[in-house]
Amino acid sequence: MHHPVRGILITRPEPGASETAARLKAMGMMPIVAPVLEIAAVDMPPSRLDHIAGTLLTSRNAVGSCPVCCHGRPAFAVGDTTAMQARGTGFMDVHSAGADAVALAELVAAMLDPRAGPLFLPAGQGQGQALARDLRARGFRVIRRVVYRAKLPDALPEAARRHLADGDVGAALFFSADSARHFVTLVRKAGLGDAVKRVEAVAISGRAIVPLSALPWRRISVAAKPNQDAMLALLS
């Protein structure tokens, strides 16, 4: 049976999943929203942050947890989406590295003196350690706090299971190595490993490819830049 319109599977957590779906609809494509991670906030222990020189934002999920005292100091965001989120939340002086954590460390080192004070790094559980190490090696003090964690569902979301089983998925989008890894686990658990043979996997970065290569995709493509625009460009 021929499926003229094949859907695009979106595996990222909300609220990003719905935003991506709206972008795909505007491009005339059929989004299938099936997050394989859920973001849950973690209560941050009270920290004195009124003496910081700046805030490091490696994910939009961390922005809302920053106390208001951070808003008057510079914020350094990993990319433009996170930077936009920070501005919308009340940060007044926001700089975007436009790429990844390596570029973020370079940006901070170019703009700040380590003697100006410590840097606040609100991060996800298991996230941000490499950035903190990089900056500490350059003489900065980094206060890293876990402010959210990813919760993993036990089974493949029903929408993903149904569309994969019916063979009407044309591509699947992966915005992180974590979501790629968990998707592979859940697809195998559902007995649908072979169902991806006609599907193109589109990854945000090279790191996300590693777990994906365990499945027999039609092909795996990596975005030219680690952002959504570059991922969507691969679909058009």
PDB file of C-alpha atoms in Angstrom:
ATOM      1  CA  MET A   1       0.000   0.000   0.000  1.00  0.00           C
ATOM      2  CA  HIS A   2       1.418   3.388  -0.969  1.00  0.00           C
ATOM      3  CA  HIS A   3       1.377   6.215   1.603  1.00  0.00           C
ATOM      4  CA  PRO A   4       1.539   9.534  -0.264  1.00  0.00           C
ATOM      5  CA  VAL A   5       2.076  11.660   2.868  1.00  0.00           C
ATOM      6  CA  ARG A   6       4.572  10.218   5.289  1.00  0.00           C
ATOM      7  CA  GLY A   7       4.852  11.771   8.705  1.00  0.00           C
ATOM      8  CA  ILE A   8       7.796  13.343  10.506  1.00  0.00           C
ATOM      9  CA  LEU A   9       8.324  11.867  13.969  1.00  0.00           C
ATOM     10  CA  ILE A  10       9.238  14.428  16.660  1.00  0.00           C
ATOM     11  CA  THR A  11      10.937  12.790  19.661  1.00  0.00           C
ATOM     12  CA  ARG A  12      11.909  15.923  21.647  1.00  0.00           C
ATOM     13  CA  PRO A  13      10.174  16.818  24.916  1.00  0.00           C
ATOM     14  CA  GLU A  14       7.463  19.452  25.307  1.00  0.00           C
ATOM     15  CA  PRO A  15       7.145  22.400  24.922  1.00  0.00           C
ATOM     16  CA  GLY A  16       9.662  22.107  22.063  1.00  0.00           C
ATOM     17  CA  ALA A  17       7.774  19.230  20.394  1.00  0.00           C
ATOM     18  CA  SER A  18       4.650  21.329  19.748  1.00  0.00           C
ATOM     19  CA  GLU A  19       6.751  24.242  18.434  1.00  0.00           C
ATOM     20  CA  THR A  20       8.519  21.911  15.990  1.00  0.00           C
ATOM     21  CA  ALA A  21       5.133  20.474  14.961  1.00  0.00           C
ATOM     22  CA  ALA A  22       3.873  23.981  14.127  1.00  0.00           C
ATOM     23  CA  ARG A  23       6.987  24.626  11.999  1.00  0.00           C
ATOM     24  CA  LEU A  24       6.504  21.338  10.103  1.00  0.00           C
ATOM     25  CA  LYS A  25       2.810  22.085   9.455  1.00  0.00           C
ATOM     26  CA  ALA A  26       3.789  25.473   8.037  1.00  0.00           C
ATOM     27  CA  MET A  27       6.172  23.611   5.692  1.00  0.00           C
ATOM     28  CA  GLY A  28       3.280  21.419   4.513  1.00  0.00           C
ATOM     29  CA  MET A  29       4.453  18.322   6.372  1.00  0.00           C
ATOM     30  CA  MET A  30       2.649  15.967   8.738  1.00  0.00           C
ATOM     31  CA  PRO A  31       4.132  16.080  12.258  1.00  0.00           C
ATOM     32  CA  ILE A  32       3.804  13.104  14.608  1.00  0.00           C
ATOM     33  CA  VAL A  33       4.436  14.315  18.175  1.00  0.00           C
ATOM     34  CA  ALA A  34       5.928  11.466  20.222  1.00  0.00           C
ATOM     35  CA  PRO A  35       8.299  12.708  22.971  1.00  0.00           C
ATOM     36  CA  VAL A  36      10.572  10.028  24.433  1.00  0.00           C
ATOM     37  CA  LEU A  37      11.687  12.315  27.292  1.00  0.00           C
ATOM     38  CA  GLU A  38       9.733  14.448  29.736  1.00  0.00           C
ATOM     39  CA  ILE A  39      11.386  17.400  31.465  1.00  0.00           C
ATOM     40  CA  ALA A  40      10.715  17.681  35.213  1.00  0.00           C
ATOM     41  CA  ALA A  41      11.893  20.621  37.317  1.00  0.00           C
ATOM     42  CA  VAL A  42      14.045  19.873  40.367  1.00  0.00           C
ATOM     43  CA  ASP A  43      13.936  22.201  43.383  1.00  0.00           C
ATOM     44  CA  MET A  44      17.259  23.982  43.603  1.00  0.00           C
ATOM     45  CA  PRO A  45      18.829  24.313  47.052  1.00  0.00           C
ATOM     46  CA  PRO A  46      18.963  27.992  48.024  1.00  0.00           C
ATOM     47  CA  SER A  47      22.226  29.481  46.774  1.00  0.00           C
ATOM     48  CA  ARG A  48      23.601  32.969  47.183  1.00  0.00           C
ATOM     49  CA  LEU A  49      23.805  34.137  43.588  1.00  0.00           C
ATOM     50  CA  ASP A  50      23.809  37.915  44.016  1.00  0.00           C
ATOM     51  CA  HIS A  51      27.623  37.985  43.650  1.00  0.00           C
ATOM     52  CA  ILE A  52      27.856  36.131  40.311  1.00  0.00           C
ATOM     53  CA  ALA A  53      29.522  37.607  37.220  1.00  0.00           C
ATOM     54  CA  GLY A  54      27.143  35.849  34.826  1.00  0.00           C
ATOM     55  CA  THR A  55      24.853  32.910  34.092  1.00  0.00           C
ATOM     56  CA  LEU A  56      25.607  30.031  31.686  1.00  0.00           C
ATOM     57  CA  LEU A  57      22.531  28.710  29.874  1.00  0.00           C
ATOM     58  CA  THR A  58      23.075  25.401  28.073  1.00  0.00           C
ATOM     59  CA  SER A  59      19.361  24.647  27.618  1.00  0.00           C
ATOM     60  CA  ARG A  60      16.077  26.532  27.469  1.00  0.00           C
ATOM     61  CA  ASN A  61      14.869  24.112  30.167  1.00  0.00           C
ATOM     62  CA  ALA A  62      17.170  25.839  32.678  1.00  0.00           C
ATOM     63  CA  VAL A  63      16.083  29.427  31.993  1.00  0.00           C
ATOM     64  CA  GLY A  64      12.933  29.522  34.153  1.00  0.00           C
ATOM     65  CA  SER A  65      14.745  28.274  37.252  1.00  0.00           C
ATOM     66  CA  CYS A  66      17.132  31.255  37.427  1.00  0.00           C
ATOM     67  CA  PRO A  67      16.413  33.595  40.359  1.00  0.00           C
ATOM     68  CA  VAL A  68      15.583  37.196  39.463  1.00  0.00           C
ATOM     69  CA  CYS A  69      18.949  38.356  40.877  1.00  0.00           C
ATOM     70  CA  CYS A  70      20.594  36.718  37.803  1.00  0.00           C
ATOM     71  CA  HIS A  71      18.641  38.873  35.317  1.00  0.00           C
ATOM     72  CA  GLY A  72      20.754  41.992  35.807  1.00  0.00           C
ATOM     73  CA  ARG A  73      24.022  40.205  35.057  1.00  0.00           C
ATOM     74  CA  PRO A  74      25.166  38.969  31.633  1.00  0.00           C
ATOM     75  CA  ALA A  75      23.812  35.623  30.440  1.00  0.00           C
ATOM     76  CA  PHE A  76      25.683  33.409  27.991  1.00  0.00           C
ATOM     77  CA  ALA A  77      23.419  31.070  26.005  1.00  0.00           C
ATOM     78  CA  VAL A  78      24.507  28.015  24.029  1.00  0.00           C
ATOM     79  CA  GLY A  79      22.324  28.970  21.043  1.00  0.00           C
ATOM     80  CA  ASP A  80      19.848  31.493  19.684  1.00  0.00           C
ATOM     81  CA  THR A  81      16.676  29.703  20.887  1.00  0.00           C
ATOM     82  CA  THR A  82      17.933  29.597  24.476  1.00  0.00           C
ATOM     83  CA  ALA A  83      19.045  33.239  24.165  1.00  0.00           C
ATOM     84  CA  MET A  84      15.570  34.254  22.975  1.00  0.00           C
ATOM     85  CA  GLN A  85      13.971  32.371  25.878  1.00  0.00           C
ATOM     86  CA  ALA A  86      16.319  34.152  28.332  1.00  0.00           C
ATOM     87  CA  ARG A  87      15.416  37.593  26.954  1.00  0.00           C
ATOM     88  CA  GLY A  88      11.713  36.748  27.205  1.00  0.00           C
ATOM     89  CA  THR A  89      12.141  35.727  30.858  1.00  0.00           C
ATOM     90  CA  GLY A  90      13.778  38.981  31.932  1.00  0.00           C
ATOM     91  CA  PHE A  91      17.516  38.640  31.266  1.00  0.00           C
ATOM     92  CA  MET A  92      18.658  42.025  29.968  1.00  0.00           C
ATOM     93  CA  ASP A  93      22.163  41.323  28.622  1.00  0.00           C
ATOM     94  CA  VAL A  94      22.182  38.055  26.663  1.00  0.00           C
ATOM     95  CA  HIS A  95      24.965  36.728  24.422  1.00  0.00           C
ATOM     96  CA  SER A  96      24.518  33.663  22.180  1.00  0.00           C
ATOM     97  CA  ALA A  97      27.354  31.304  21.276  1.00  0.00           C
ATOM     98  CA  GLY A  98      25.201  30.123  18.356  1.00  0.00           C
ATOM     99  CA  ALA A  99      26.608  26.607  18.482  1.00  0.00           C
ATOM    100  CA  ASP A 100      27.584  24.326  21.364  1.00  0.00           C
ATOM    101  CA  ALA A 101      29.156  24.179  24.837  1.00  0.00           C
ATOM    102  CA  VAL A 102      32.677  24.437  23.387  1.00  0.00           C
ATOM    103  CA  ALA A 103      31.770  27.693  21.615  1.00  0.00           C
ATOM    104  CA  LEU A 104      30.029  28.860  24.802  1.00  0.00           C
ATOM    105  CA  ALA A 105      33.220  28.426  26.855  1.00  0.00           C
ATOM    106  CA  GLU A 106      35.172  30.353  24.195  1.00  0.00           C
ATOM    107  CA  LEU A 107      32.628  33.190  24.251  1.00  0.00           C
ATOM    108  CA  VAL A 108      32.734  33.485  28.057  1.00  0.00           C
ATOM    109  CA  ALA A 109      36.544  33.402  28.124  1.00  0.00           C
ATOM    110  CA  ALA A 110      36.679  36.152  25.492  1.00  0.00           C
ATOM    111  CA  MET A 111      34.197  38.405  27.302  1.00  0.00           C
ATOM    112  CA  LEU A 112      34.760  37.883  31.033  1.00  0.00           C
ATOM    113  CA  ASP A 113      37.698  38.052  33.430  1.00  0.00           C
ATOM    114  CA  PRO A 114      37.787  35.056  35.816  1.00  0.00           C
ATOM    115  CA  ARG A 115      38.437  37.516  38.673  1.00  0.00           C
ATOM    116  CA  ALA A 116      35.080  39.252  38.079  1.00  0.00           C
ATOM    117  CA  GLY A 117      33.274  36.599  40.124  1.00  0.00           C
ATOM    118  CA  PRO A 118      31.815  33.084  39.840  1.00  0.00           C
ATOM    119  CA  LEU A 119      29.537  31.867  37.041  1.00  0.00           C
ATOM    120  CA  PHE A 120      26.168  30.245  37.716  1.00  0.00           C
ATOM    121  CA  LEU A 121      25.398  27.119  35.646  1.00  0.00           C
ATOM    122  CA  PRO A 122      21.844  25.782  36.091  1.00  0.00           C
ATOM    123  CA  ALA A 123      21.758  22.427  34.314  1.00  0.00           C
ATOM    124  CA  GLY A 124      19.948  19.169  33.773  1.00  0.00           C
ATOM    125  CA  GLN A 125      20.876  16.084  35.770  1.00  0.00           C
ATOM    126  CA  GLY A 126      24.061  14.679  34.232  1.00  0.00           C
ATOM    127  CA  GLN A 127      24.474  17.794  32.034  1.00  0.00           C
ATOM    128  CA  GLY A 128      26.972  20.639  31.982  1.00  0.00           C
ATOM    129  CA  GLN A 129      29.979  18.926  33.570  1.00  0.00           C
ATOM    130  CA  ALA A 130      32.214  19.271  30.503  1.00  0.00           C
ATOM    131  CA  LEU A 131      31.463  23.004  30.247  1.00  0.00           C
ATOM    132  CA  ALA A 132      32.167  23.505  33.968  1.00  0.00           C
ATOM    133  CA  ARG A 133      35.494  21.625  33.634  1.00  0.00           C
ATOM    134  CA  ASP A 134      36.478  23.642  30.558  1.00  0.00           C
ATOM    135  CA  LEU A 135      35.834  26.973  32.301  1.00  0.00           C
ATOM    136  CA  ARG A 136      37.455  25.909  35.580  1.00  0.00           C
ATOM    137  CA  ALA A 137      40.566  24.982  33.603  1.00  0.00           C
ATOM    138  CA  ARG A 138      40.563  28.594  32.332  1.00  0.00           C
ATOM    139  CA  GLY A 139      40.498  29.922  35.900  1.00  0.00           C
ATOM    140  CA  PHE A 140      36.750  30.548  36.333  1.00  0.00           C
ATOM    141  CA  ARG A 141      34.738  29.541  39.391  1.00  0.00           C
ATOM    142  CA  VAL A 142      31.560  27.719  38.329  1.00  0.00           C
ATOM    143  CA  ILE A 143      28.542  27.107  40.580  1.00  0.00           C
ATOM    144  CA  ARG A 144      26.717  24.201  38.889  1.00  0.00           C
ATOM    145  CA  ARG A 145      23.219  23.347  40.157  1.00  0.00           C
ATOM    146  CA  VAL A 146      20.832  20.655  38.895  1.00  0.00           C
ATOM    147  CA  VAL A 147      17.480  22.348  38.124  1.00  0.00           C
ATOM    148  CA  TYR A 148      15.744  19.763  35.905  1.00  0.00           C
ATOM    149  CA  ARG A 149      15.920  16.126  34.959  1.00  0.00           C
ATOM    150  CA  ALA A 150      14.662  14.023  32.080  1.00  0.00           C
ATOM    151  CA  LYS A 151      12.009  11.428  32.948  1.00  0.00           C
ATOM    152  CA  LEU A 152      11.936   8.434  30.612  1.00  0.00           C
ATOM    153  CA  PRO A 153       8.646   6.785  29.617  1.00  0.00           C
ATOM    154  CA  ASP A 154       8.558   2.973  29.855  1.00  0.00           C
ATOM    155  CA  ALA A 155       7.109   2.445  26.387  1.00  0.00           C
ATOM    156  CA  LEU A 156       7.212   4.014  22.942  1.00  0.00           C
ATOM    157  CA  PRO A 157       4.500   6.717  22.701  1.00  0.00           C
ATOM    158  CA  GLU A 158       1.386   5.251  21.065  1.00  0.00           C
ATOM    159  CA  ALA A 159       1.508   7.683  18.107  1.00  0.00           C
ATOM    160  CA  ALA A 160       5.066   6.583  17.264  1.00  0.00           C
ATOM    161  CA  ARG A 161       4.250   2.884  17.655  1.00  0.00           C
ATOM    162  CA  ARG A 162       1.187   3.080  15.397  1.00  0.00           C
ATOM    163  CA  HIS A 163       2.774   5.158  12.615  1.00  0.00           C
ATOM    164  CA  LEU A 164       5.980   3.078  12.571  1.00  0.00           C
ATOM    165  CA  ALA A 165       3.986  -0.174  12.448  1.00  0.00           C
ATOM    166  CA  ASP A 166       1.891   1.219   9.561  1.00  0.00           C
ATOM    167  CA  GLY A 167       5.019   2.283   7.641  1.00  0.00           C
ATOM    168  CA  ASP A 168       3.953   5.905   7.306  1.00  0.00           C
ATOM    169  CA  VAL A 169       6.943   7.635   8.922  1.00  0.00           C
ATOM    170  CA  GLY A 170       9.296   9.314   6.439  1.00  0.00           C
ATOM    171  CA  ALA A 171      11.764  10.866   8.873  1.00  0.00           C
ATOM    172  CA  ALA A 172      12.436  11.077  12.609  1.00  0.00           C
ATOM    173  CA  LEU A 173      13.986  14.124  14.328  1.00  0.00           C
ATOM    174  CA  PHE A 174      16.435  13.746  17.219  1.00  0.00           C
ATOM    175  CA  PHE A 175      17.377  16.868  19.199  1.00  0.00           C
ATOM    176  CA  SER A 176      19.735  15.191  21.704  1.00  0.00           C
ATOM    177  CA  ALA A 177      21.847  12.096  22.230  1.00  0.00           C
ATOM    178  CA  ASP A 178      19.647  11.222  25.249  1.00  0.00           C
ATOM    179  CA  SER A 179      16.424  11.194  23.235  1.00  0.00           C
ATOM    180  CA  ALA A 180      18.124   9.183  20.459  1.00  0.00           C
ATOM    181  CA  ARG A 181      19.385   6.601  22.959  1.00  0.00           C
ATOM    182  CA  HIS A 182      16.029   6.206  24.673  1.00  0.00           C
ATOM    183  CA  PHE A 183      14.141   6.032  21.373  1.00  0.00           C
ATOM    184  CA  VAL A 184      16.349   3.125  20.227  1.00  0.00           C
ATOM    185  CA  THR A 185      15.685   1.306  23.525  1.00  0.00           C
ATOM    186  CA  LEU A 186      11.900   1.774  23.255  1.00  0.00           C
ATOM    187  CA  VAL A 187      11.715   0.840  19.553  1.00  0.00           C
ATOM    188  CA  ARG A 188      13.516  -2.430  20.262  1.00  0.00           C
ATOM    189  CA  LYS A 189      11.288  -3.079  23.276  1.00  0.00           C
ATOM    190  CA  ALA A 190       8.246  -2.601  20.999  1.00  0.00           C
ATOM    191  CA  GLY A 191       9.715  -5.085  18.475  1.00  0.00           C
ATOM    192  CA  LEU A 192       9.794  -2.388  15.771  1.00  0.00           C
ATOM    193  CA  GLY A 193      13.541  -2.294  15.039  1.00  0.00           C
ATOM    194  CA  ASP A 194      13.022  -3.240  11.382  1.00  0.00           C
ATOM    195  CA  ALA A 195      10.252  -0.641  10.945  1.00  0.00           C
ATOM    196  CA  VAL A 196      12.837   2.146  10.529  1.00  0.00           C
ATOM    197  CA  LYS A 197      14.265   0.695   7.281  1.00  0.00           C
ATOM    198  CA  ARG A 198      12.284   3.243   5.226  1.00  0.00           C
ATOM    199  CA  VAL A 199      12.854   6.117   7.678  1.00  0.00           C
ATOM    200  CA  GLU A 200      15.536   8.805   7.583  1.00  0.00           C
ATOM    201  CA  ALA A 201      16.935   9.769  11.008  1.00  0.00           C
ATOM    202  CA  VAL A 202      17.798  13.472  11.271  1.00  0.00           C
ATOM    203  CA  ALA A 203      20.167  14.264  14.145  1.00  0.00           C
ATOM    204  CA  ILE A 204      21.023  17.661  15.630  1.00  0.00           C
ATOM    205  CA  SER A 205      24.703  16.723  16.070  1.00  0.00           C
ATOM    206  CA  GLY A 206      27.269  13.983  15.644  1.00  0.00           C
ATOM    207  CA  ARG A 207      26.813  12.942  19.278  1.00  0.00           C
ATOM    208  CA  ALA A 208      23.214  11.962  18.585  1.00  0.00           C
ATOM    209  CA  ILE A 209      24.272   9.607  15.751  1.00  0.00           C
ATOM    210  CA  VAL A 210      26.130   7.143  17.964  1.00  0.00           C
ATOM    211  CA  PRO A 211      23.048   5.565  19.604  1.00  0.00           C
ATOM    212  CA  LEU A 212      21.016   5.815  16.363  1.00  0.00           C
ATOM    213  CA  SER A 213      23.450   3.677  14.351  1.00  0.00           C
ATOM    214  CA  ALA A 214      22.217   0.598  16.256  1.00  0.00           C
ATOM    215  CA  LEU A 215      19.053   0.575  14.074  1.00  0.00           C
ATOM    216  CA  PRO A 216      18.815  -0.106  10.277  1.00  0.00           C
ATOM    217  CA  TRP A 217      17.678   3.385   9.159  1.00  0.00           C
ATOM    218  CA  ARG A 218      17.286   4.211   5.483  1.00  0.00           C
ATOM    219  CA  ARG A 219      19.888   6.842   6.249  1.00  0.00           C
ATOM    220  CA  ILE A 220      21.134   9.049   9.084  1.00  0.00           C
ATOM    221  CA  SER A 221      21.670  12.749   8.373  1.00  0.00           C
ATOM    222  CA  VAL A 222      23.309  15.315  10.633  1.00  0.00           C
ATOM    223  CA  ALA A 223      22.351  18.989  10.648  1.00  0.00           C
ATOM    224  CA  ALA A 224      25.026  21.359   9.288  1.00  0.00           C
ATOM    225  CA  LYS A 225      24.632  23.417  12.481  1.00  0.00           C
ATOM    226  CA  PRO A 226      23.327  22.162  15.840  1.00  0.00           C
ATOM    227  CA  ASN A 227      19.923  23.878  15.642  1.00  0.00           C
ATOM    228  CA  GLN A 228      16.355  23.242  14.510  1.00  0.00           C
ATOM    229  CA  ASP A 229      16.583  25.380  11.350  1.00  0.00           C
ATOM    230  CA  ALA A 230      19.472  23.280  10.063  1.00  0.00           C
ATOM    231  CA  MET A 231      17.568  20.062  10.884  1.00  0.00           C
ATOM    232  CA  LEU A 232      14.448  21.224   9.047  1.00  0.00           C
ATOM    233  CA  ALA A 233      16.541  22.288   6.056  1.00  0.00           C
ATOM    234  CA  LEU A 234      17.429  18.596   5.588  1.00  0.00           C
ATOM    235  CA  LEU A 235      13.724  17.754   5.171  1.00  0.00           C
ATOM    236  CA  SER A 236      12.855  20.309   2.496  1.00  0.00           C
TER     237      SER A 236
END
